[in-house]
Amino acid sequence: MHVWRSLAEIPDLGPAVVTLGNFDGVHRGHQAVLEAMVADARARGHVALAMTFDPHPKAVHDPAHTPELITGVDDRLERLAATGLDGVLVVRYTLDFARQTPEEFVRDYLVHGLRASCVVVGRDTRFGRGNAGDVATMRALGDELGFAVDIIDDACAVSESGRRWSSTWVRELLEAGDLPGATAVLGREHRLRGTVIHGDALGREIGFPTANLDHEAGMIPRHGVYAAWLTVLDGRDNARAAAIVGERMPAAVSLGMNYTVGGTDLRVEAFVIDRTGLDLYDAEVALDLVEWRRPMLDFGSLDALVAALGEDVDWCRDRLAIRA
């Protein structure tokens, strides 16, 4: 899948079926719509393209209430690629961009930039300065500028339970620590991404050496201990980490404050189960969270903490073996 960061980068790929959105999480509703759009584009002999935004528009218009994104841009693009899209334009969202009229946006981005033959939108789509544009506006502009408009079928947006697929639903599940539920809506495990940094070495001293993540992307769910899979995405300058890029390793993840030793800051720490001698420093890694075990607790002593960690690891090993 091609990824472009500006209109100037986009080559002439011929007529395109185009959609736009934030696609936070790229959940099963997004997937259903995009896969149907891709199939339609293939039937027409056209390419299938999407436009998405970074940062989230709410972060620009209301920075005091910036939403916590389910996925970072890199994971969003990876998941968009899995739907079969031919290309994605990532628009840097700014106040200047938001000041465009609906007509300017459609003409410059959809028609001239992406060469839309058909634009796929939801019934509640709003666009242009002050969100002045809606579906009726898009249809009128389509008639004027020569592209068709398809309205997303609501059936694509509704889950088996009858609830509409949504990023809001995913956030609710993550906040509750319901990772199996979040996995069901996302269509895959929830991912945290970050760089492995040096910690305080307490884990090594007590027999549970952990990879400490400088968390960079992925919504932080309910604090606690999780069964997870750790994958090295990029070894960077660490040759030992580079040698295991792509290998999924079972892990017990601690997410929150370590109350037993007086911790007051958020820590994301992963103990890779049944592996010794790992060196992951400076590597970029992903944690795919499978199931929540318990909240963060103050065990009162290091001995009690060590005993609890041993039980956590056994529990995680069992849960991950079921899903291996």
PDB file of C-alpha atoms in Angstrom:
ATOM      1  CA  MET A   1       0.000   0.000   0.000  1.00  0.00           C
ATOM      2  CA  HIS A   2       1.280   3.456  -0.907  1.00  0.00           C
ATOM      3  CA  VAL A   3       1.409   6.057   1.871  1.00  0.00           C
ATOM      4  CA  TRP A   4       1.526   9.754   0.980  1.00  0.00           C
ATOM      5  CA  ARG A   5       1.957  12.726   3.294  1.00  0.00           C
ATOM      6  CA  SER A   6       1.122  15.458   0.780  1.00  0.00           C
ATOM      7  CA  LEU A   7      -0.832  15.907  -2.434  1.00  0.00           C
ATOM      8  CA  ALA A   8       2.413  16.525  -4.323  1.00  0.00           C
ATOM      9  CA  GLU A   9       3.561  12.943  -3.648  1.00  0.00           C
ATOM     10  CA  ILE A  10       0.540  11.289  -5.281  1.00  0.00           C
ATOM     11  CA  PRO A  11       1.165   9.922  -8.794  1.00  0.00           C
ATOM     12  CA  ASP A  12      -1.553   9.535 -11.407  1.00  0.00           C
ATOM     13  CA  LEU A  13      -2.980   6.108 -10.611  1.00  0.00           C
ATOM     14  CA  GLY A  14      -6.087   6.648 -12.674  1.00  0.00           C
ATOM     15  CA  PRO A  15      -9.639   6.966 -11.373  1.00  0.00           C
ATOM     16  CA  ALA A  16     -10.139   6.062  -7.729  1.00  0.00           C
ATOM     17  CA  VAL A  17     -12.826   5.051  -5.280  1.00  0.00           C
ATOM     18  CA  VAL A  18     -12.085   7.231  -2.247  1.00  0.00           C
ATOM     19  CA  THR A  19     -13.174   7.372   1.378  1.00  0.00           C
ATOM     20  CA  LEU A  20     -12.074   9.499   4.314  1.00  0.00           C
ATOM     21  CA  GLY A  21     -12.057   9.280   8.093  1.00  0.00           C
ATOM     22  CA  ASN A  22     -10.007   9.078  11.262  1.00  0.00           C
ATOM     23  CA  PHE A  23     -10.259   5.258  11.324  1.00  0.00           C
ATOM     24  CA  ASP A  24      -9.112   5.135  14.959  1.00  0.00           C
ATOM     25  CA  GLY A  25      -8.480   1.498  15.832  1.00  0.00           C
ATOM     26  CA  VAL A  26      -9.513   0.313  12.343  1.00  0.00           C
ATOM     27  CA  HIS A  27     -12.173  -1.801  14.048  1.00  0.00           C
ATOM     28  CA  ARG A  28     -14.406  -4.375  12.368  1.00  0.00           C
ATOM     29  CA  GLY A  29     -16.870  -1.719  11.225  1.00  0.00           C
ATOM     30  CA  HIS A  30     -14.086   0.146   9.439  1.00  0.00           C
ATOM     31  CA  GLN A  31     -12.805  -3.130   8.018  1.00  0.00           C
ATOM     32  CA  ALA A  32     -16.209  -4.121   6.626  1.00  0.00           C
ATOM     33  CA  VAL A  33     -16.697  -0.766   4.917  1.00  0.00           C
ATOM     34  CA  LEU A  34     -13.173  -0.631   3.497  1.00  0.00           C
ATOM     35  CA  GLU A  35     -13.205  -4.208   2.244  1.00  0.00           C
ATOM     36  CA  ALA A  36     -16.544  -3.586   0.486  1.00  0.00           C
ATOM     37  CA  MET A  37     -15.122  -0.386  -1.004  1.00  0.00           C
ATOM     38  CA  VAL A  38     -12.017  -2.218  -2.240  1.00  0.00           C
ATOM     39  CA  ALA A  39     -14.182  -4.900  -3.864  1.00  0.00           C
ATOM     40  CA  ASP A  40     -16.243  -2.208  -5.597  1.00  0.00           C
ATOM     41  CA  ALA A  41     -13.094  -0.473  -6.833  1.00  0.00           C
ATOM     42  CA  ARG A  42     -11.747  -3.744  -8.228  1.00  0.00           C
ATOM     43  CA  ALA A  43     -15.040  -4.368 -10.037  1.00  0.00           C
ATOM     44  CA  ARG A  44     -14.796  -0.909 -11.639  1.00  0.00           C
ATOM     45  CA  GLY A  45     -11.136  -1.403 -12.533  1.00  0.00           C
ATOM     46  CA  HIS A  46     -10.225   1.560 -10.319  1.00  0.00           C
ATOM     47  CA  VAL A  47      -7.843   1.945  -7.385  1.00  0.00           C
ATOM     48  CA  ALA A  48      -9.093   2.144  -3.785  1.00  0.00           C
ATOM     49  CA  LEU A  49      -7.764   5.054  -1.730  1.00  0.00           C
ATOM     50  CA  ALA A  50      -8.414   6.513   1.721  1.00  0.00           C
ATOM     51  CA  MET A  51      -7.659   9.811   3.389  1.00  0.00           C
ATOM     52  CA  THR A  52      -6.958   9.992   7.111  1.00  0.00           C
ATOM     53  CA  PHE A  53      -5.774  12.711   9.476  1.00  0.00           C
ATOM     54  CA  ASP A  54      -2.910  13.273  11.898  1.00  0.00           C
ATOM     55  CA  PRO A  55      -3.310  14.587  14.519  1.00  0.00           C
ATOM     56  CA  HIS A  56      -6.947  13.871  15.317  1.00  0.00           C
ATOM     57  CA  PRO A  57      -9.084  16.947  14.450  1.00  0.00           C
ATOM     58  CA  LYS A  58     -10.324  17.215  18.058  1.00  0.00           C
ATOM     59  CA  ALA A  59      -6.719  17.613  19.214  1.00  0.00           C
ATOM     60  CA  VAL A  60      -6.485  20.743  17.043  1.00  0.00           C
ATOM     61  CA  HIS A  61      -9.902  22.260  17.698  1.00  0.00           C
ATOM     62  CA  ASP A  62     -10.140  21.374  21.405  1.00  0.00           C
ATOM     63  CA  PRO A  63      -6.624  20.557  22.679  1.00  0.00           C
ATOM     64  CA  ALA A  64      -7.804  20.541  26.304  1.00  0.00           C
ATOM     65  CA  HIS A  65      -9.909  17.474  25.494  1.00  0.00           C
ATOM     66  CA  THR A  66      -7.662  15.561  23.107  1.00  0.00           C
ATOM     67  CA  PRO A  67      -8.985  12.023  22.659  1.00  0.00           C
ATOM     68  CA  GLU A  68      -6.677   9.153  23.549  1.00  0.00           C
ATOM     69  CA  LEU A  69      -6.220   7.313  20.278  1.00  0.00           C
ATOM     70  CA  ILE A  70      -6.634   3.538  20.228  1.00  0.00           C
ATOM     71  CA  THR A  71      -3.804   3.178  17.723  1.00  0.00           C
ATOM     72  CA  GLY A  72      -0.893   5.309  16.613  1.00  0.00           C
ATOM     73  CA  VAL A  73      -0.446   6.299  12.973  1.00  0.00           C
ATOM     74  CA  ASP A  74       1.939   3.439  12.123  1.00  0.00           C
ATOM     75  CA  ASP A  75      -0.434   0.769  13.420  1.00  0.00           C
ATOM     76  CA  ARG A  76      -3.398   2.510  11.809  1.00  0.00           C
ATOM     77  CA  LEU A  77      -1.655   2.392   8.430  1.00  0.00           C
ATOM     78  CA  GLU A  78      -0.669  -1.251   8.877  1.00  0.00           C
ATOM     79  CA  ARG A  79      -4.273  -2.174   9.600  1.00  0.00           C
ATOM     80  CA  LEU A  80      -5.606  -0.070   6.738  1.00  0.00           C
ATOM     81  CA  ALA A  81      -3.213  -1.892   4.412  1.00  0.00           C
ATOM     82  CA  ALA A  82      -4.686  -5.223   5.543  1.00  0.00           C
ATOM     83  CA  THR A  83      -8.086  -4.233   4.067  1.00  0.00           C
ATOM     84  CA  GLY A  84      -6.601  -4.190   0.556  1.00  0.00           C
ATOM     85  CA  LEU A  85      -6.401  -0.443   0.004  1.00  0.00           C
ATOM     86  CA  ASP A  86      -4.025   0.677  -2.730  1.00  0.00           C
ATOM     87  CA  GLY A  87      -3.025   3.899  -0.994  1.00  0.00           C
ATOM     88  CA  VAL A  88      -3.635   6.252   1.931  1.00  0.00           C
ATOM     89  CA  LEU A  89      -3.098   9.995   2.109  1.00  0.00           C
ATOM     90  CA  VAL A  90      -2.205  11.076   5.652  1.00  0.00           C
ATOM     91  CA  VAL A  91      -3.218  14.726   5.924  1.00  0.00           C
ATOM     92  CA  ARG A  92      -1.485  16.877   8.502  1.00  0.00           C
ATOM     93  CA  TYR A  93      -4.534  18.364  10.215  1.00  0.00           C
ATOM     94  CA  THR A  94      -4.111  22.057  11.029  1.00  0.00           C
ATOM     95  CA  LEU A  95      -6.360  25.046  11.550  1.00  0.00           C
ATOM     96  CA  ASP A  96      -5.427  26.269   8.057  1.00  0.00           C
ATOM     97  CA  PHE A  97      -6.545  22.952   6.596  1.00  0.00           C
ATOM     98  CA  ALA A  98      -9.809  23.190   8.574  1.00  0.00           C
ATOM     99  CA  ARG A  99     -10.552  26.660   7.137  1.00  0.00           C
ATOM    100  CA  GLN A 100     -11.139  25.292   3.641  1.00  0.00           C
ATOM    101  CA  THR A 101     -14.684  25.530   2.376  1.00  0.00           C
ATOM    102  CA  PRO A 102     -16.396  22.233   1.523  1.00  0.00           C
ATOM    103  CA  GLU A 103     -15.967  23.075  -2.159  1.00  0.00           C
ATOM    104  CA  GLU A 104     -12.236  23.778  -1.809  1.00  0.00           C
ATOM    105  CA  PHE A 105     -11.629  20.587   0.136  1.00  0.00           C
ATOM    106  CA  VAL A 106     -13.484  18.367  -2.330  1.00  0.00           C
ATOM    107  CA  ARG A 107     -11.974  19.999  -5.417  1.00  0.00           C
ATOM    108  CA  ASP A 108      -8.369  20.129  -4.187  1.00  0.00           C
ATOM    109  CA  TYR A 109      -8.122  16.879  -2.240  1.00  0.00           C
ATOM    110  CA  LEU A 110     -10.693  14.448  -3.577  1.00  0.00           C
ATOM    111  CA  VAL A 111     -10.925  15.422  -7.231  1.00  0.00           C
ATOM    112  CA  HIS A 112      -7.570  16.916  -8.206  1.00  0.00           C
ATOM    113  CA  GLY A 113      -5.457  15.165  -5.544  1.00  0.00           C
ATOM    114  CA  LEU A 114      -6.924  11.650  -5.376  1.00  0.00           C
ATOM    115  CA  ARG A 115      -8.781  11.681  -8.736  1.00  0.00           C
ATOM    116  CA  ALA A 116     -11.994  10.393  -7.242  1.00  0.00           C
ATOM    117  CA  SER A 117     -14.465   8.720  -9.567  1.00  0.00           C
ATOM    118  CA  CYS A 118     -16.548   7.746  -6.541  1.00  0.00           C
ATOM    119  CA  VAL A 119     -16.527   9.006  -2.945  1.00  0.00           C
ATOM    120  CA  VAL A 120     -17.746   6.675  -0.178  1.00  0.00           C
ATOM    121  CA  VAL A 121     -19.108   8.437   2.930  1.00  0.00           C
ATOM    122  CA  GLY A 122     -21.260   7.744   5.969  1.00  0.00           C
ATOM    123  CA  ARG A 123     -24.671   9.359   6.410  1.00  0.00           C
ATOM    124  CA  ASP A 124     -23.355  11.565   9.219  1.00  0.00           C
ATOM    125  CA  THR A 125     -20.252  12.761   7.337  1.00  0.00           C
ATOM    126  CA  ARG A 126     -19.362  16.449   7.854  1.00  0.00           C
ATOM    127  CA  PHE A 127     -16.494  18.282   6.165  1.00  0.00           C
ATOM    128  CA  GLY A 128     -15.165  21.725   5.331  1.00  0.00           C
ATOM    129  CA  ARG A 129     -15.038  24.950   7.331  1.00  0.00           C
ATOM    130  CA  GLY A 130     -17.298  24.758  10.368  1.00  0.00           C
ATOM    131  CA  ASN A 131     -18.392  21.270   9.254  1.00  0.00           C
ATOM    132  CA  ALA A 132     -20.634  23.029   6.757  1.00  0.00           C
ATOM    133  CA  GLY A 133     -20.539  20.167   4.253  1.00  0.00           C
ATOM    134  CA  ASP A 134     -22.757  17.089   4.550  1.00  0.00           C
ATOM    135  CA  VAL A 135     -23.946  14.247   2.348  1.00  0.00           C
ATOM    136  CA  ALA A 136     -26.215  16.565   0.328  1.00  0.00           C
ATOM    137  CA  THR A 137     -23.256  18.896  -0.238  1.00  0.00           C
ATOM    138  CA  MET A 138     -21.084  15.984  -1.376  1.00  0.00           C
ATOM    139  CA  ARG A 139     -23.740  14.819  -3.825  1.00  0.00           C
ATOM    140  CA  ALA A 140     -24.158  18.307  -5.256  1.00  0.00           C
ATOM    141  CA  LEU A 141     -20.386  18.634  -5.674  1.00  0.00           C
ATOM    142  CA  GLY A 142     -20.275  15.186  -7.244  1.00  0.00           C
ATOM    143  CA  ASP A 143     -22.804  16.274  -9.852  1.00  0.00           C
ATOM    144  CA  GLU A 144     -20.802  19.438 -10.516  1.00  0.00           C
ATOM    145  CA  LEU A 145     -17.301  17.923 -10.524  1.00  0.00           C
ATOM    146  CA  GLY A 146     -18.042  14.548 -12.052  1.00  0.00           C
ATOM    147  CA  PHE A 147     -17.860  11.867  -9.349  1.00  0.00           C
ATOM    148  CA  ALA A 148     -20.404   9.470  -7.876  1.00  0.00           C
ATOM    149  CA  VAL A 149     -21.260   9.348  -4.174  1.00  0.00           C
ATOM    150  CA  ASP A 150     -21.941   6.087  -2.332  1.00  0.00           C
ATOM    151  CA  ILE A 151     -23.481   6.098   1.130  1.00  0.00           C
ATOM    152  CA  ILE A 152     -22.137   3.445   3.508  1.00  0.00           C
ATOM    153  CA  ASP A 153     -24.650   0.682   4.153  1.00  0.00           C
ATOM    154  CA  ASP A 154     -25.623   0.750   7.833  1.00  0.00           C
ATOM    155  CA  ALA A 155     -25.503  -3.055   7.850  1.00  0.00           C
ATOM    156  CA  CYS A 156     -21.707  -2.799   7.569  1.00  0.00           C
ATOM    157  CA  ALA A 157     -21.585  -0.766  10.756  1.00  0.00           C
ATOM    158  CA  VAL A 158     -23.599  -3.020  13.095  1.00  0.00           C
ATOM    159  CA  SER A 159     -22.133  -5.906  15.105  1.00  0.00           C
ATOM    160  CA  GLU A 160     -23.653  -9.336  15.641  1.00  0.00           C
ATOM    161  CA  SER A 161     -24.947  -8.082  19.014  1.00  0.00           C
ATOM    162  CA  GLY A 162     -26.832  -5.249  17.344  1.00  0.00           C
ATOM    163  CA  ARG A 163     -24.543  -2.531  18.695  1.00  0.00           C
ATOM    164  CA  ARG A 164     -22.890  -0.272  16.159  1.00  0.00           C
ATOM    165  CA  TRP A 165     -19.161  -0.903  15.736  1.00  0.00           C
ATOM    166  CA  SER A 166     -17.327   2.151  17.046  1.00  0.00           C
ATOM    167  CA  SER A 167     -14.070   3.441  18.474  1.00  0.00           C
ATOM    168  CA  THR A 168     -16.067   4.587  21.523  1.00  0.00           C
ATOM    169  CA  TRP A 169     -17.053   0.983  22.188  1.00  0.00           C
ATOM    170  CA  VAL A 170     -13.415  -0.126  21.989  1.00  0.00           C
ATOM    171  CA  ARG A 171     -12.376   2.584  24.469  1.00  0.00           C
ATOM    172  CA  GLU A 172     -15.081   1.492  26.918  1.00  0.00           C
ATOM    173  CA  LEU A 173     -13.847  -2.096  26.784  1.00  0.00           C
ATOM    174  CA  LEU A 174     -10.194  -1.106  27.222  1.00  0.00           C
ATOM    175  CA  GLU A 175     -10.994   1.134  30.165  1.00  0.00           C
ATOM    176  CA  ALA A 176     -12.815  -1.794  31.783  1.00  0.00           C
ATOM    177  CA  GLY A 177      -9.926  -4.175  31.138  1.00  0.00           C
ATOM    178  CA  ASP A 178     -12.116  -6.347  28.902  1.00  0.00           C
ATOM    179  CA  LEU A 179      -9.421  -7.324  26.413  1.00  0.00           C
ATOM    180  CA  PRO A 180     -11.290 -10.293  24.890  1.00  0.00           C
ATOM    181  CA  GLY A 181     -14.196  -7.923  24.241  1.00  0.00           C
ATOM    182  CA  ALA A 182     -11.906  -5.318  22.696  1.00  0.00           C
ATOM    183  CA  THR A 183     -10.287  -8.018  20.562  1.00  0.00           C
ATOM    184  CA  ALA A 184     -13.719  -9.038  19.277  1.00  0.00           C
ATOM    185  CA  VAL A 185     -14.541  -5.482  18.176  1.00  0.00           C
ATOM    186  CA  LEU A 186     -11.088  -4.713  16.787  1.00  0.00           C
ATOM    187  CA  GLY A 187     -10.723  -8.046  15.039  1.00  0.00           C
ATOM    188  CA  ARG A 188      -7.263  -8.479  16.605  1.00  0.00           C
ATOM    189  CA  GLU A 189      -5.519  -7.870  19.942  1.00  0.00           C
ATOM    190  CA  HIS A 190      -5.044  -4.324  21.222  1.00  0.00           C
ATOM    191  CA  ARG A 191      -1.484  -3.117  20.673  1.00  0.00           C
ATOM    192  CA  LEU A 192       0.867  -0.874  22.626  1.00  0.00           C
ATOM    193  CA  ARG A 193       4.035   0.258  20.872  1.00  0.00           C
ATOM    194  CA  GLY A 194       7.227   1.741  22.308  1.00  0.00           C
ATOM    195  CA  THR A 195      10.989   1.716  22.670  1.00  0.00           C
ATOM    196  CA  VAL A 196      12.732  -0.441  25.279  1.00  0.00           C
ATOM    197  CA  ILE A 197      14.617   1.771  27.739  1.00  0.00           C
ATOM    198  CA  HIS A 198      16.684   1.213  30.871  1.00  0.00           C
ATOM    199  CA  GLY A 199      14.643   0.982  34.076  1.00  0.00           C
ATOM    200  CA  ASP A 200      15.669   0.764  37.718  1.00  0.00           C
ATOM    201  CA  ALA A 201      16.798  -2.917  37.364  1.00  0.00           C
ATOM    202  CA  LEU A 202      14.567  -4.055  40.244  1.00  0.00           C
ATOM    203  CA  GLY A 203      13.036  -6.790  38.104  1.00  0.00           C
ATOM    204  CA  ARG A 204      16.454  -8.252  37.347  1.00  0.00           C
ATOM    205  CA  GLU A 205      17.378  -8.178  41.036  1.00  0.00           C
ATOM    206  CA  ILE A 206      14.275 -10.155  42.061  1.00  0.00           C
ATOM    207  CA  GLY A 207      14.453 -12.693  39.227  1.00  0.00           C
ATOM    208  CA  PHE A 208      11.958 -11.133  36.810  1.00  0.00           C
ATOM    209  CA  PRO A 209      13.951  -9.011  34.331  1.00  0.00           C
ATOM    210  CA  THR A 210      11.583  -6.830  32.336  1.00  0.00           C
ATOM    211  CA  ALA A 211      11.644  -4.807  29.155  1.00  0.00           C
ATOM    212  CA  ASN A 212      10.645  -1.283  30.174  1.00  0.00           C
ATOM    213  CA  LEU A 213       8.770   0.553  27.436  1.00  0.00           C
ATOM    214  CA  ASP A 214       8.864   4.229  26.672  1.00  0.00           C
ATOM    215  CA  HIS A 215       5.233   4.110  25.563  1.00  0.00           C
ATOM    216  CA  GLU A 216       4.727   5.845  22.218  1.00  0.00           C
ATOM    217  CA  ALA A 217       1.395   4.687  20.806  1.00  0.00           C
ATOM    218  CA  GLY A 218      -1.714   2.718  21.667  1.00  0.00           C
ATOM    219  CA  MET A 219      -4.377   3.583  24.238  1.00  0.00           C
ATOM    220  CA  ILE A 220      -3.366   2.671  27.803  1.00  0.00           C
ATOM    221  CA  PRO A 221      -6.104   0.341  29.095  1.00  0.00           C
ATOM    222  CA  ARG A 222      -7.084  -0.412  32.683  1.00  0.00           C
ATOM    223  CA  HIS A 223      -3.973  -0.641  34.846  1.00  0.00           C
ATOM    224  CA  GLY A 224      -2.934  -4.091  35.993  1.00  0.00           C
ATOM    225  CA  VAL A 225      -1.219  -7.300  34.960  1.00  0.00           C
ATOM    226  CA  TYR A 226      -1.858  -8.717  31.488  1.00  0.00           C
ATOM    227  CA  ALA A 227      -1.053 -11.793  29.456  1.00  0.00           C
ATOM    228  CA  ALA A 228       0.414 -10.505  26.200  1.00  0.00           C
ATOM    229  CA  TRP A 229       2.620 -11.165  23.206  1.00  0.00           C
ATOM    230  CA  LEU A 230       5.800  -9.149  22.732  1.00  0.00           C
ATOM    231  CA  THR A 231       7.123  -8.657  19.198  1.00  0.00           C
ATOM    232  CA  VAL A 232      10.264  -6.801  18.168  1.00  0.00           C
ATOM    233  CA  LEU A 233       9.274  -4.498  15.305  1.00  0.00           C
ATOM    234  CA  ASP A 234      12.643  -2.876  14.662  1.00  0.00           C
ATOM    235  CA  GLY A 235      15.958  -3.771  16.284  1.00  0.00           C
ATOM    236  CA  ARG A 236      17.417  -0.390  15.309  1.00  0.00           C
ATOM    237  CA  ASP A 237      21.086  -0.443  16.398  1.00  0.00           C
ATOM    238  CA  ASN A 238      20.664  -3.534  18.589  1.00  0.00           C
ATOM    239  CA  ALA A 239      21.854  -6.518  16.524  1.00  0.00           C
ATOM    240  CA  ARG A 240      20.573  -9.068  19.056  1.00  0.00           C
ATOM    241  CA  ALA A 241      17.097  -7.587  18.950  1.00  0.00           C
ATOM    242  CA  ALA A 242      17.237  -7.288  15.153  1.00  0.00           C
ATOM    243  CA  ALA A 243      17.865 -11.050  14.948  1.00  0.00           C
ATOM    244  CA  ILE A 244      14.397 -11.782  16.416  1.00  0.00           C
ATOM    245  CA  VAL A 245      12.316  -9.151  14.592  1.00  0.00           C
ATOM    246  CA  GLY A 246       8.831 -10.530  13.987  1.00  0.00           C
ATOM    247  CA  GLU A 247       8.983 -13.332  16.569  1.00  0.00           C
ATOM    248  CA  ARG A 248       5.972 -13.320  18.922  1.00  0.00           C
ATOM    249  CA  MET A 249       7.075 -14.096  22.465  1.00  0.00           C
ATOM    250  CA  PRO A 250       4.731 -14.770  25.419  1.00  0.00           C
ATOM    251  CA  ALA A 251       4.918 -12.120  28.125  1.00  0.00           C
ATOM    252  CA  ALA A 252       3.487 -11.035  31.452  1.00  0.00           C
ATOM    253  CA  VAL A 253       2.922  -7.280  31.327  1.00  0.00           C
ATOM    254  CA  SER A 254       2.678  -4.916  34.272  1.00  0.00           C
ATOM    255  CA  LEU A 255       0.900  -1.690  33.408  1.00  0.00           C
ATOM    256  CA  GLY A 256       0.595   0.994  36.078  1.00  0.00           C
ATOM    257  CA  MET A 257       2.307   2.105  39.286  1.00  0.00           C
ATOM    258  CA  ASN A 258       4.454  -0.330  41.286  1.00  0.00           C
ATOM    259  CA  TYR A 259       2.937   0.427  44.686  1.00  0.00           C
ATOM    260  CA  THR A 260       5.004  -2.166  46.577  1.00  0.00           C
ATOM    261  CA  VAL A 261       8.213  -0.161  46.048  1.00  0.00           C
ATOM    262  CA  GLY A 262       6.559   3.256  46.266  1.00  0.00           C
ATOM    263  CA  GLY A 263       6.193   3.806  42.515  1.00  0.00           C
ATOM    264  CA  THR A 264       4.291   6.947  41.515  1.00  0.00           C
ATOM    265  CA  ASP A 265       4.737   7.023  37.735  1.00  0.00           C
ATOM    266  CA  LEU A 266       3.159   4.930  35.016  1.00  0.00           C
ATOM    267  CA  ARG A 267       5.322   1.976  33.990  1.00  0.00           C
ATOM    268  CA  VAL A 268       4.853  -0.398  31.070  1.00  0.00           C
ATOM    269  CA  GLU A 269       7.004  -3.460  31.801  1.00  0.00           C
ATOM    270  CA  ALA A 270       7.063  -6.816  30.052  1.00  0.00           C
ATOM    271  CA  PHE A 271       8.604 -10.041  31.364  1.00  0.00           C
ATOM    272  CA  VAL A 272       9.175 -12.417  28.459  1.00  0.00           C
ATOM    273  CA  ILE A 273       8.203 -15.887  29.672  1.00  0.00           C
ATOM    274  CA  ASP A 274      10.643 -18.782  29.457  1.00  0.00           C
ATOM    275  CA  ARG A 275      13.339 -16.784  27.660  1.00  0.00           C
ATOM    276  CA  THR A 276      16.725 -15.854  29.111  1.00  0.00           C
ATOM    277  CA  GLY A 277      19.500 -13.567  27.961  1.00  0.00           C
ATOM    278  CA  LEU A 278      17.278 -11.263  25.934  1.00  0.00           C
ATOM    279  CA  ASP A 279      18.726  -7.853  25.075  1.00  0.00           C
ATOM    280  CA  LEU A 280      15.988  -5.574  23.757  1.00  0.00           C
ATOM    281  CA  TYR A 281      17.401  -2.165  24.694  1.00  0.00           C
ATOM    282  CA  ASP A 282      16.655   0.577  22.152  1.00  0.00           C
ATOM    283  CA  ALA A 283      14.525  -1.760  20.025  1.00  0.00           C
ATOM    284  CA  GLU A 284      11.006  -0.805  18.984  1.00  0.00           C
ATOM    285  CA  VAL A 285       8.573  -3.422  20.263  1.00  0.00           C
ATOM    286  CA  ALA A 286       4.854  -4.100  20.301  1.00  0.00           C
ATOM    287  CA  LEU A 287       2.784  -5.557  23.124  1.00  0.00           C
ATOM    288  CA  ASP A 288      -0.419  -7.260  21.976  1.00  0.00           C
ATOM    289  CA  LEU A 289      -2.598  -7.548  25.070  1.00  0.00           C
ATOM    290  CA  VAL A 290      -4.656 -10.723  25.449  1.00  0.00           C
ATOM    291  CA  GLU A 291      -6.254 -10.766  28.907  1.00  0.00           C
ATOM    292  CA  TRP A 292      -6.306  -8.761  32.149  1.00  0.00           C
ATOM    293  CA  ARG A 293      -5.426 -10.678  35.328  1.00  0.00           C
ATOM    294  CA  ARG A 294      -5.534  -8.336  38.301  1.00  0.00           C
ATOM    295  CA  PRO A 295      -5.096  -4.694  39.368  1.00  0.00           C
ATOM    296  CA  MET A 296      -1.820  -3.217  40.565  1.00  0.00           C
ATOM    297  CA  LEU A 297      -1.489  -3.931  44.295  1.00  0.00           C
ATOM    298  CA  ASP A 298       0.758  -3.094  47.224  1.00  0.00           C
ATOM    299  CA  PHE A 299       2.022  -6.467  48.461  1.00  0.00           C
ATOM    300  CA  GLY A 300       3.788  -4.962  51.449  1.00  0.00           C
ATOM    301  CA  SER A 301       7.178  -6.590  50.855  1.00  0.00           C
ATOM    302  CA  LEU A 302       9.484  -7.715  48.070  1.00  0.00           C
ATOM    303  CA  ASP A 303       9.069 -11.367  49.117  1.00  0.00           C
ATOM    304  CA  ALA A 304       5.298 -11.127  48.726  1.00  0.00           C
ATOM    305  CA  LEU A 305       5.735  -9.306  45.411  1.00  0.00           C
ATOM    306  CA  VAL A 306       8.034 -12.047  44.085  1.00  0.00           C
ATOM    307  CA  ALA A 307       5.518 -14.722  45.058  1.00  0.00           C
ATOM    308  CA  ALA A 308       2.714 -12.822  43.319  1.00  0.00           C
ATOM    309  CA  LEU A 309       4.800 -12.346  40.170  1.00  0.00           C
ATOM    310  CA  GLY A 310       5.471 -16.073  40.033  1.00  0.00           C
ATOM    311  CA  GLU A 311       1.725 -16.739  40.151  1.00  0.00           C
ATOM    312  CA  ASP A 312       1.148 -14.067  37.493  1.00  0.00           C
ATOM    313  CA  VAL A 313       3.666 -15.678  35.143  1.00  0.00           C
ATOM    314  CA  ASP A 314       2.107 -19.132  35.594  1.00  0.00           C
ATOM    315  CA  TRP A 315      -1.342 -17.669  34.851  1.00  0.00           C
ATOM    316  CA  CYS A 316      -0.094 -15.834  31.769  1.00  0.00           C
ATOM    317  CA  ARG A 317       1.718 -18.921  30.488  1.00  0.00           C
ATOM    318  CA  ASP A 318      -1.510 -20.878  30.782  1.00  0.00           C
ATOM    319  CA  ARG A 319      -3.634 -18.239  29.060  1.00  0.00           C
ATOM    320  CA  LEU A 320      -1.215 -17.760  26.188  1.00  0.00           C
ATOM    321  CA  ALA A 321      -0.764 -21.506  25.660  1.00  0.00           C
ATOM    322  CA  ILE A 322      -4.501 -21.703  24.969  1.00  0.00           C
ATOM    323  CA  ARG A 323      -4.102 -19.086  22.224  1.00  0.00           C
ATOM    324  CA  ALA A 324      -0.727 -20.132  20.874  1.00  0.00           C
TER     325      ALA A 324
END
